[in-house]
């Protein structure tokens, strides 16, 4: 059975001419300081990216990508899914507007329906769950009606679609989606010879458990070998473990042959104080090793699928300063927002490690143990800062009691000082519930007590 499965994969790889063997890049645009679309496409060409993944179907970008020989992945946004699922005419119009207008000059090769749709469990999100596969079917019908056979339809999912991932042979999808969503999704992907697109980040499981998971194991450069007790398969890196957990989860539902594509992966080049391991050295190391593993004519695959080609997109082209959440959210870029390289990387995988310039040393690979405060960022808009101050103070629990006239923290009387006190107080109170030191870009972390900083005196 195992030999038959491996032969099946070999035939699929040989027959699937639409998948470039070159590494792809995610082109996110959640920043107010990024280069133009024209500059970005020229940069992708100079980087020799084989493909680019967009988070919409931006007309300017799709026009600029014409005749570039870059394979393109476009996206149906989450808020379009229900209407497309409900009406074939709507699906036809979407394909007409976002595919036919540019294809074939622009080498659109993938349409992704939604983005991590199954990661949210709100009532509104759950409504989308049941419309996901019907929307994918309608998009596929529209493509076939135009006799377009070389565009795959899929949906990118996060690792949180799995209930268990370790050991890999225990990989199992969440029970709330397993039968209702995953079975019809896998049936569609299998019958259409598409890919299971997965967003997979070894950084997150490593950073959550750096004591028990080796950093080098996560960075694809370990000599450690882990043997899965259920299968006897030997793993030398965390990425392969995560990917194979998806393989085994699909197999448990009766779909052992659906191919994988990595829709997002990468490593943060910076982050907040408590986000250990987020630095340029680790980011460069992971992404360089990733390229060597995934690019080229002799892919290594995974222990469960040795030799299988896995189309891969690195996240992301740029650091994006408008992304919310902890600091790492804004620091996944291969490039600075001004378009310069964060570190040297050859997306073809041909450059030897010894040919790269030395990387800056990593100083934050161990968990941070010191005190932290959340303060107002310098140079921000004071009107916006006042609004954020009001928000923090209105959350209750005495967040800003010490800022009232006559109290110990009322002076110095400045918006920056009051906001810094309020931000730190709010963060201390709600951090355990997921609050972060961001406040729409108005705040930043410091390991110095704000009362000792001259800016507030």
GROMACS .gro file of C-alpha atoms in nm:
model
  457
    1UNK     CA    1   0.000   0.000   0.000
    2UNK     CA    2   0.281   0.240   0.092
    3UNK     CA    3   0.460   0.170  -0.238
    4UNK     CA    4   0.140   0.232  -0.435
    5UNK     CA    5   0.091   0.564  -0.259
    6UNK     CA    6   0.448   0.675  -0.334
    7UNK     CA    7   0.406   0.581  -0.703
    8UNK     CA    8   0.082   0.779  -0.709
    9UNK     CA    9   0.263   1.088  -0.583
   10UNK     CA   10   0.544   1.050  -0.834
   11UNK     CA   11   0.296   1.037  -1.121
   12UNK     CA   12   0.109   1.339  -0.991
   13UNK     CA   13   0.425   1.544  -0.962
   14UNK     CA   14   0.534   1.452  -1.314
   15UNK     CA   15   0.195   1.528  -1.464
   16UNK     CA   16   0.126   1.851  -1.278
   17UNK     CA   17   0.278   2.114  -1.500
   18UNK     CA   18   0.114   2.408  -1.324
   19UNK     CA   19   0.324   2.401  -1.009
   20UNK     CA   20   0.652   2.587  -1.035
   21UNK     CA   21   0.943   2.431  -0.848
   22UNK     CA   22   1.058   2.778  -0.743
   23UNK     CA   23   0.974   2.923  -0.403
   24UNK     CA   24   0.679   3.161  -0.385
   25UNK     CA   25   0.632   3.471  -0.172
   26UNK     CA   26   0.324   3.609   0.003
   27UNK     CA   27   0.267   3.971  -0.097
   28UNK     CA   28   0.072   4.127   0.190
   29UNK     CA   29  -0.002   4.499   0.185
   30UNK     CA   30  -0.110   4.587   0.539
   31UNK     CA   31   0.131   4.877   0.569
   32UNK     CA   32   0.121   5.251   0.508
   33UNK     CA   33   0.489   5.275   0.414
   34UNK     CA   34   0.532   5.008   0.147
   35UNK     CA   35   0.676   5.044  -0.206
   36UNK     CA   36   0.440   5.079  -0.499
   37UNK     CA   37   0.291   4.777  -0.670
   38UNK     CA   38   0.520   4.835  -0.968
   39UNK     CA   39   0.831   4.843  -0.749
   40UNK     CA   40   0.713   4.534  -0.563
   41UNK     CA   41   0.663   4.329  -0.879
   42UNK     CA   42   1.004   4.435  -1.008
   43UNK     CA   43   1.153   4.331  -0.675
   44UNK     CA   44   0.987   3.989  -0.695
   45UNK     CA   45   1.134   3.945  -1.041
   46UNK     CA   46   1.481   4.045  -0.925
   47UNK     CA   47   1.450   3.801  -0.634
   48UNK     CA   48   1.363   3.528  -0.886
   49UNK     CA   49   1.046   3.435  -0.702
   50UNK     CA   50   0.865   3.158  -0.886
   51UNK     CA   51   0.520   3.258  -0.768
   52UNK     CA   52   0.338   3.522  -0.568
   53UNK     CA   53   0.033   3.486  -0.348
   54UNK     CA   54  -0.209   3.777  -0.309
   55UNK     CA   55  -0.474   3.821  -0.042
   56UNK     CA   56  -0.727   3.954  -0.292
   57UNK     CA   57  -0.740   4.000  -0.669
   58UNK     CA   58  -0.598   4.353  -0.692
   59UNK     CA   59  -0.643   4.483  -1.050
   60UNK     CA   60  -0.325   4.694  -1.056
   61UNK     CA   61  -0.107   4.410  -0.934
   62UNK     CA   62  -0.262   4.152  -1.167
   63UNK     CA   63  -0.207   4.386  -1.462
   64UNK     CA   64   0.156   4.444  -1.363
   65UNK     CA   65   0.214   4.068  -1.334
   66UNK     CA   66   0.125   4.011  -1.700
   67UNK     CA   67   0.406   3.851  -1.902
   68UNK     CA   68   0.638   3.831  -1.600
   69UNK     CA   69   0.645   3.448  -1.597
   70UNK     CA   70   0.555   3.460  -1.227
   71UNK     CA   71   0.281   3.216  -1.125
   72UNK     CA   72   0.004   3.393  -0.937
   73UNK     CA   73  -0.233   3.292  -0.659
   74UNK     CA   74  -0.537   3.515  -0.605
   75UNK     CA   75  -0.796   3.505  -0.330
   76UNK     CA   76  -1.171   3.522  -0.282
   77UNK     CA   77  -1.200   3.724   0.038
   78UNK     CA   78  -1.389   3.579   0.334
   79UNK     CA   79  -1.676   3.825   0.300
   80UNK     CA   80  -1.740   3.712  -0.061
   81UNK     CA   81  -1.777   3.342   0.016
   82UNK     CA   82  -2.144   3.323   0.112
   83UNK     CA   83  -2.270   3.515  -0.190
   84UNK     CA   84  -2.060   3.308  -0.430
   85UNK     CA   85  -2.172   2.983  -0.267
   86UNK     CA   86  -2.536   3.085  -0.305
   87UNK     CA   87  -2.536   3.181  -0.673
   88UNK     CA   88  -2.353   3.049  -0.979
   89UNK     CA   89  -2.403   3.380  -1.158
   90UNK     CA   90  -2.215   3.556  -0.879
   91UNK     CA   91  -1.933   3.303  -0.910
   92UNK     CA   92  -1.924   3.351  -1.287
   93UNK     CA   93  -1.903   3.727  -1.243
   94UNK     CA   94  -1.618   3.692  -0.993
   95UNK     CA   95  -1.421   3.476  -1.238
   96UNK     CA   96  -1.499   3.716  -1.522
   97UNK     CA   97  -1.380   4.019  -1.326
   98UNK     CA   98  -1.081   3.867  -1.152
   99UNK     CA   99  -0.955   3.594  -1.384
  100UNK     CA  100  -1.069   3.636  -1.744
  101UNK     CA  101  -0.971   4.002  -1.750
  102UNK     CA  102  -0.604   3.909  -1.691
  103UNK     CA  103  -0.562   3.545  -1.790
  104UNK     CA  104  -0.361   3.405  -1.966
  105UNK     CA  105  -0.115   3.699  -1.989
  106UNK     CA  106  -0.107   3.697  -1.611
  107UNK     CA  107  -0.023   3.341  -1.511
  108UNK     CA  108  -0.299   3.285  -1.256
  109UNK     CA  109  -0.253   2.929  -1.134
  110UNK     CA  110  -0.444   2.919  -0.806
  111UNK     CA  111  -0.766   3.064  -0.670
  112UNK     CA  112  -0.783   3.043  -0.293
  113UNK     CA  113  -1.131   3.074  -0.147
  114UNK     CA  114  -1.108   3.254   0.186
  115UNK     CA  115  -0.819   3.281   0.427
  116UNK     CA  116  -0.801   3.064   0.741
  117UNK     CA  117  -1.181   3.050   0.743
  118UNK     CA  118  -1.195   2.770   1.000
  119UNK     CA  119  -0.977   2.947   1.258
  120UNK     CA  120  -1.257   3.167   1.388
  121UNK     CA  121  -1.549   3.012   1.576
  122UNK     CA  122  -1.774   3.317   1.605
  123UNK     CA  123  -2.133   3.280   1.492
  124UNK     CA  124  -2.061   3.487   1.181
  125UNK     CA  125  -1.756   3.275   1.097
  126UNK     CA  126  -1.946   2.950   1.142
  127UNK     CA  127  -2.196   3.067   0.881
  128UNK     CA  128  -1.908   3.085   0.636
  129UNK     CA  129  -1.785   2.735   0.727
  130UNK     CA  130  -2.076   2.560   0.559
  131UNK     CA  131  -2.049   2.780   0.250
  132UNK     CA  132  -1.677   2.727   0.197
  133UNK     CA  133  -1.682   2.412  -0.017
  134UNK     CA  134  -1.995   2.513  -0.213
  135UNK     CA  135  -1.818   2.839  -0.305
  136UNK     CA  136  -1.511   2.645  -0.417
  137UNK     CA  137  -1.728   2.420  -0.632
  138UNK     CA  138  -1.896   2.716  -0.800
  139UNK     CA  139  -1.562   2.880  -0.879
  140UNK     CA  140  -1.443   2.552  -1.031
  141UNK     CA  141  -1.760   2.525  -1.238
  142UNK     CA  142  -1.701   2.878  -1.369
  143UNK     CA  143  -1.345   2.790  -1.472
  144UNK     CA  144  -1.454   2.474  -1.649
  145UNK     CA  145  -1.722   2.665  -1.836
  146UNK     CA  146  -1.440   2.879  -1.977
  147UNK     CA  147  -1.235   2.565  -2.052
  148UNK     CA  148  -0.967   2.673  -1.805
  149UNK     CA  149  -0.799   2.357  -1.678
  150UNK     CA  150  -0.472   2.481  -1.531
  151UNK     CA  151  -0.601   2.684  -1.235
  152UNK     CA  152  -0.637   2.499  -0.906
  153UNK     CA  153  -0.902   2.595  -0.650
  154UNK     CA  154  -0.829   2.555  -0.280
  155UNK     CA  155  -0.845   2.726   0.057
  156UNK     CA  156  -0.560   2.804   0.299
  157UNK     CA  157  -0.611   2.667   0.650
  158UNK     CA  158  -0.412   2.710   0.971
  159UNK     CA  159  -0.273   2.437   1.194
  160UNK     CA  160  -0.551   2.510   1.444
  161UNK     CA  161  -0.782   2.302   1.222
  162UNK     CA  162  -0.615   2.003   1.388
  163UNK     CA  163  -0.708   1.883   1.734
  164UNK     CA  164  -0.387   1.683   1.776
  165UNK     CA  165  -0.056   1.712   1.592
  166UNK     CA  166   0.193   1.514   1.801
  167UNK     CA  167   0.320   1.264   1.737
  168UNK     CA  168   0.248   1.316   1.366
  169UNK     CA  169   0.070   0.980   1.336
  170UNK     CA  170  -0.185   1.110   1.589
  171UNK     CA  171  -0.279   1.398   1.362
  172UNK     CA  172  -0.657   1.451   1.379
  173UNK     CA  173  -0.886   1.730   1.265
  174UNK     CA  174  -1.105   1.911   1.517
  175UNK     CA  175  -1.435   1.729   1.580
  176UNK     CA  176  -1.641   2.044   1.514
  177UNK     CA  177  -1.523   2.055   1.152
  178UNK     CA  178  -1.411   1.700   1.076
  179UNK     CA  179  -1.731   1.559   0.928
  180UNK     CA  180  -1.918   1.875   0.832
  181UNK     CA  181  -1.636   2.064   0.656
  182UNK     CA  182  -1.318   1.860   0.617
  183UNK     CA  183  -1.471   1.554   0.452
  184UNK     CA  184  -1.644   1.753   0.173
  185UNK     CA  185  -1.335   1.975   0.140
  186UNK     CA  186  -1.101   1.677   0.100
  187UNK     CA  187  -1.342   1.515  -0.142
  188UNK     CA  188  -1.334   1.831  -0.357
  189UNK     CA  189  -0.955   1.862  -0.343
  190UNK     CA  190  -0.910   1.494  -0.424
  191UNK     CA  191  -1.151   1.490  -0.718
  192UNK     CA  192  -1.011   1.814  -0.864
  193UNK     CA  193  -0.647   1.709  -0.806
  194UNK     CA  194  -0.589   2.027  -0.607
  195UNK     CA  195  -0.380   2.084  -0.295
  196UNK     CA  196  -0.448   2.103   0.076
  197UNK     CA  197  -0.308   2.451   0.143
  198UNK     CA  198  -0.171   2.482   0.495
  199UNK     CA  199  -0.025   2.777   0.687
  200UNK     CA  200   0.250   2.616   0.894
  201UNK     CA  201   0.483   2.804   1.127
  202UNK     CA  202   0.733   2.605   1.338
  203UNK     CA  203   0.807   2.928   1.525
  204UNK     CA  204   0.480   2.911   1.718
  205UNK     CA  205   0.506   2.562   1.873
  206UNK     CA  206   0.875   2.623   1.945
  207UNK     CA  207   0.814   2.962   2.112
  208UNK     CA  208   0.533   2.810   2.319
  209UNK     CA  209   0.763   2.533   2.448
  210UNK     CA  210   1.130   2.630   2.398
  211UNK     CA  211   1.238   2.406   2.684
  212UNK     CA  212   1.122   2.081   2.526
  213UNK     CA  213   1.160   2.171   2.158
  214UNK     CA  214   1.510   2.238   2.028
  215UNK     CA  215   1.553   2.569   1.846
  216UNK     CA  216   1.769   2.401   1.583
  217UNK     CA  217   1.498   2.136   1.534
  218UNK     CA  218   1.258   2.422   1.453
  219UNK     CA  219   1.513   2.599   1.230
  220UNK     CA  220   1.562   2.293   1.005
  221UNK     CA  221   1.924   2.246   1.111
  222UNK     CA  222   1.919   1.987   1.386
  223UNK     CA  223   2.104   1.661   1.432
  224UNK     CA  224   1.822   1.543   1.659
  225UNK     CA  225   1.617   1.249   1.539
  226UNK     CA  226   1.267   1.177   1.667
  227UNK     CA  227   1.099   0.844   1.590
  228UNK     CA  228   0.720   0.845   1.574
  229UNK     CA  229   0.612   0.555   1.797
  230UNK     CA  230   0.305   0.488   1.583
  231UNK     CA  231   0.479   0.456   1.248
  232UNK     CA  232   0.853   0.427   1.308
  233UNK     CA  233   0.908   0.726   1.079
  234UNK     CA  234   1.214   0.933   1.174
  235UNK     CA  235   1.191   1.314   1.192
  236UNK     CA  236   1.480   1.560   1.190
  237UNK     CA  237   1.283   1.885   1.197
  238UNK     CA  238   0.961   2.034   1.331
  239UNK     CA  239   0.824   2.139   0.992
  240UNK     CA  240   0.810   1.780   0.869
  241UNK     CA  241   0.633   1.675   1.189
  242UNK     CA  242   0.369   1.944   1.141
  243UNK     CA  243   0.316   1.865   0.774
  244UNK     CA  244   0.286   1.491   0.834
  245UNK     CA  245   0.032   1.548   1.110
  246UNK     CA  246  -0.188   1.695   0.836
  247UNK     CA  247  -0.117   1.395   0.612
  248UNK     CA  248  -0.224   1.152   0.884
  249UNK     CA  249  -0.532   1.361   0.969
  250UNK     CA  250  -0.640   1.346   0.603
  251UNK     CA  251  -0.568   0.974   0.590
  252UNK     CA  252  -0.793   0.912   0.891
  253UNK     CA  253  -1.080   1.067   0.695
  254UNK     CA  254  -1.012   0.843   0.395
  255UNK     CA  255  -0.806   1.080   0.180
  256UNK     CA  256  -0.442   0.969   0.195
  257UNK     CA  257  -0.341   1.108  -0.144
  258UNK     CA  258  -0.437   1.478  -0.133
  259UNK     CA  259  -0.120   1.674  -0.196
  260UNK     CA  260   0.011   1.945   0.035
  261UNK     CA  261   0.106   2.302  -0.047
  262UNK     CA  262   0.251   2.540   0.211
  263UNK     CA  263   0.047   2.857   0.171
  264UNK     CA  264   0.240   3.040   0.443
  265UNK     CA  265   0.554   2.971   0.641
  266UNK     CA  266   0.841   3.178   0.772
  267UNK     CA  267   1.008   3.310   1.085
  268UNK     CA  268   0.975   3.655   1.247
  269UNK     CA  269   1.278   3.883   1.220
  270UNK     CA  270   1.178   4.085   1.531
  271UNK     CA  271   0.908   4.104   1.795
  272UNK     CA  272   0.820   4.212   2.146
  273UNK     CA  273   1.056   4.153   2.439
  274UNK     CA  274   0.878   3.837   2.550
  275UNK     CA  275   0.868   3.687   2.200
  276UNK     CA  276   1.181   3.476   2.223
  277UNK     CA  277   1.368   3.377   1.910
  278UNK     CA  278   1.221   3.649   1.690
  279UNK     CA  279   1.537   3.787   1.531
  280UNK     CA  280   1.712   3.828   1.198
  281UNK     CA  281   1.956   3.541   1.249
  282UNK     CA  282   1.680   3.286   1.311
  283UNK     CA  283   1.461   3.425   1.032
  284UNK     CA  284   1.742   3.404   0.779
  285UNK     CA  285   1.844   3.058   0.898
  286UNK     CA  286   1.491   2.915   0.876
  287UNK     CA  287   1.406   3.063   0.539
  288UNK     CA  288   1.739   2.971   0.380
  289UNK     CA  289   1.706   2.613   0.503
  290UNK     CA  290   1.343   2.608   0.387
  291UNK     CA  291   1.441   2.713   0.035
  292UNK     CA  292   1.711   2.446   0.015
  293UNK     CA  293   1.461   2.186   0.133
  294UNK     CA  294   1.170   2.281  -0.092
  295UNK     CA  295   1.323   2.425  -0.410
  296UNK     CA  296   1.513   2.249  -0.682
  297UNK     CA  297   1.471   1.939  -0.892
  298UNK     CA  298   1.512   1.686  -0.609
  299UNK     CA  299   1.260   1.767  -0.336
  300UNK     CA  300   1.300   1.582  -0.008
  301UNK     CA  301   0.931   1.569   0.085
  302UNK     CA  302   0.852   1.448   0.436
  303UNK     CA  303   0.902   1.113   0.612
  304UNK     CA  304   0.543   1.014   0.530
  305UNK     CA  305   0.582   1.133   0.170
  306UNK     CA  306   0.950   1.110   0.076
  307UNK     CA  307   1.039   1.286  -0.247
  308UNK     CA  308   0.701   1.461  -0.275
  309UNK     CA  309   0.713   1.813  -0.416
  310UNK     CA  310   0.542   2.064  -0.185
  311UNK     CA  311   0.477   2.406  -0.346
  312UNK     CA  312   0.578   2.663  -0.085
  313UNK     CA  313   0.515   3.033  -0.021
  314UNK     CA  314   0.729   3.226   0.227
  315UNK     CA  315   0.551   3.479   0.445
  316UNK     CA  316   0.612   3.759   0.366
  317UNK     CA  317   0.757   4.002   0.116
  318UNK     CA  318   0.755   4.301   0.354
  319UNK     CA  319   0.726   4.387   0.721
  320UNK     CA  320   0.371   4.525   0.751
  321UNK     CA  321   0.324   4.796   1.013
  322UNK     CA  322  -0.056   4.797   1.006
  323UNK     CA  323  -0.102   4.440   1.122
  324UNK     CA  324  -0.246   4.418   1.471
  325UNK     CA  325  -0.146   4.188   1.754
  326UNK     CA  326   0.190   4.118   1.916
  327UNK     CA  327   0.510   4.258   1.768
  328UNK     CA  328   0.594   3.952   1.560
  329UNK     CA  329   0.281   4.010   1.351
  330UNK     CA  330   0.452   4.310   1.192
  331UNK     CA  331   0.793   4.149   1.137
  332UNK     CA  332   0.786   3.855   0.894
  333UNK     CA  333   0.927   4.036   0.592
  334UNK     CA  334   1.211   3.933   0.367
  335UNK     CA  335   1.236   4.305   0.301
  336UNK     CA  336   1.220   4.627   0.498
  337UNK     CA  337   0.928   4.856   0.405
  338UNK     CA  338   1.172   5.067   0.200
  339UNK     CA  339   1.241   4.764  -0.020
  340UNK     CA  340   1.590   4.681   0.108
  341UNK     CA  341   1.673   4.326   0.211
  342UNK     CA  342   1.627   4.224   0.572
  343UNK     CA  343   1.899   3.964   0.511
  344UNK     CA  344   2.049   3.789   0.210
  345UNK     CA  345   1.848   3.502   0.067
  346UNK     CA  346   1.856   3.315  -0.264
  347UNK     CA  347   1.508   3.188  -0.349
  348UNK     CA  348   1.649   2.944  -0.603
  349UNK     CA  349   1.825   2.750  -0.326
  350UNK     CA  350   2.150   2.734  -0.522
  351UNK     CA  351   2.360   2.964  -0.305
  352UNK     CA  352   2.585   2.788  -0.057
  353UNK     CA  353   2.560   2.881   0.311
  354UNK     CA  354   2.925   2.985   0.309
  355UNK     CA  355   2.853   3.247   0.042
  356UNK     CA  356   2.628   3.453   0.268
  357UNK     CA  357   2.757   3.743   0.476
  358UNK     CA  358   2.765   3.684   0.854
  359UNK     CA  359   2.435   3.741   1.034
  360UNK     CA  360   2.394   3.958   1.344
  361UNK     CA  361   2.407   3.753   1.664
  362UNK     CA  362   2.079   3.649   1.826
  363UNK     CA  363   2.033   3.792   2.176
  364UNK     CA  364   1.677   3.684   2.253
  365UNK     CA  365   1.664   3.308   2.200
  366UNK     CA  366   1.592   3.251   2.569
  367UNK     CA  367   1.259   3.361   2.725
  368UNK     CA  368   1.272   3.717   2.864
  369UNK     CA  369   1.262   3.726   3.245
  370UNK     CA  370   1.268   4.099   3.326
  371UNK     CA  371   1.000   4.359   3.388
  372UNK     CA  372   0.819   4.527   3.101
  373UNK     CA  373   0.610   4.840   3.056
  374UNK     CA  374   0.386   4.957   2.773
  375UNK     CA  375   0.440   5.322   2.681
  376UNK     CA  376   0.328   5.574   2.422
  377UNK     CA  377   0.537   5.554   2.107
  378UNK     CA  378   0.732   5.869   2.023
  379UNK     CA  379   0.605   6.102   1.753
  380UNK     CA  380   0.249   5.967   1.733
  381UNK     CA  381  -0.060   6.179   1.669
  382UNK     CA  382  -0.170   6.333   2.000
  383UNK     CA  383  -0.540   6.327   1.909
  384UNK     CA  384  -0.522   5.954   1.841
  385UNK     CA  385  -0.318   5.909   2.157
  386UNK     CA  386  -0.588   6.083   2.361
  387UNK     CA  387  -0.851   5.849   2.217
  388UNK     CA  388  -0.641   5.546   2.309
  389UNK     CA  389  -0.589   5.689   2.658
  390UNK     CA  390  -0.964   5.727   2.700
  391UNK     CA  391  -1.019   5.371   2.580
  392UNK     CA  392  -0.767   5.226   2.825
  393UNK     CA  393  -0.909   5.426   3.116
  394UNK     CA  394  -1.267   5.327   3.038
  395UNK     CA  395  -1.203   4.954   3.079
  396UNK     CA  396  -1.269   4.971   3.453
  397UNK     CA  397  -1.089   4.797   3.739
  398UNK     CA  398  -0.928   5.125   3.843
  399UNK     CA  399  -0.697   5.135   3.541
  400UNK     CA  400  -0.644   5.510   3.565
  401UNK     CA  401  -0.736   5.592   3.925
  402UNK     CA  402  -0.380   5.709   3.997
  403UNK     CA  403  -0.403   5.967   3.716
  404UNK     CA  404  -0.676   6.175   3.879
  405UNK     CA  405  -0.574   6.520   4.013
  406UNK     CA  406  -0.393   6.498   4.343
  407UNK     CA  407  -0.303   6.131   4.302
  408UNK     CA  408   0.056   6.006   4.287
  409UNK     CA  409   0.080   5.964   3.908
  410UNK     CA  410  -0.111   6.275   3.796
  411UNK     CA  411   0.211   6.461   3.720
  412UNK     CA  412   0.383   6.526   3.488
  413UNK     CA  413   0.069   6.657   3.318
  414UNK     CA  414   0.116   6.536   2.961
  415UNK     CA  415  -0.080   6.316   2.724
  416UNK     CA  416   0.226   6.096   2.663
  417UNK     CA  417   0.280   6.031   3.034
  418UNK     CA  418  -0.085   5.965   3.112
  419UNK     CA  419  -0.117   5.738   2.807
  420UNK     CA  420   0.195   5.546   2.907
  421UNK     CA  421   0.063   5.491   3.257
  422UNK     CA  422  -0.278   5.390   3.125
  423UNK     CA  423  -0.131   5.157   2.862
  424UNK     CA  424   0.091   4.982   3.118
  425UNK     CA  425  -0.194   4.952   3.366
  426UNK     CA  426  -0.434   4.817   3.104
  427UNK     CA  427  -0.175   4.573   2.970
  428UNK     CA  428  -0.094   4.443   3.317
  429UNK     CA  429  -0.464   4.390   3.387
  430UNK     CA  430  -0.569   4.226   3.060
  431UNK     CA  431  -0.249   4.069   2.925
  432UNK     CA  432  -0.351   3.725   3.046
  433UNK     CA  433  -0.670   3.760   2.838
  434UNK     CA  434  -0.481   3.828   2.516
  435UNK     CA  435  -0.432   4.205   2.532
  436UNK     CA  436  -0.108   4.331   2.377
  437UNK     CA  437   0.099   4.647   2.381
  438UNK     CA  438   0.002   4.788   2.044
  439UNK     CA  439  -0.298   5.024   2.059
  440UNK     CA  440  -0.313   5.063   1.681
  441UNK     CA  441   0.056   5.146   1.657
  442UNK     CA  442   0.048   5.410   1.931
  443UNK     CA  443   0.233   5.204   2.194
  444UNK     CA  444   0.553   5.008   2.232
  445UNK     CA  445   0.720   4.795   2.496
  446UNK     CA  446   1.014   4.905   2.710
  447UNK     CA  447   1.219   4.737   2.980
  448UNK     CA  448   1.281   5.072   3.150
  449UNK     CA  449   1.042   5.214   3.409
  450UNK     CA  450   0.856   5.501   3.236
  451UNK     CA  451   0.899   5.721   3.545
  452UNK     CA  452   1.274   5.716   3.477
  453UNK     CA  453   1.246   5.821   3.113
  454UNK     CA  454   1.318   6.189   3.047
  455UNK     CA  455   1.058   6.207   2.767
  456UNK     CA  456   0.780   6.205   3.025
  457UNK     CA  457   0.929   6.459   3.268
   0.00000   0.00000   0.00000
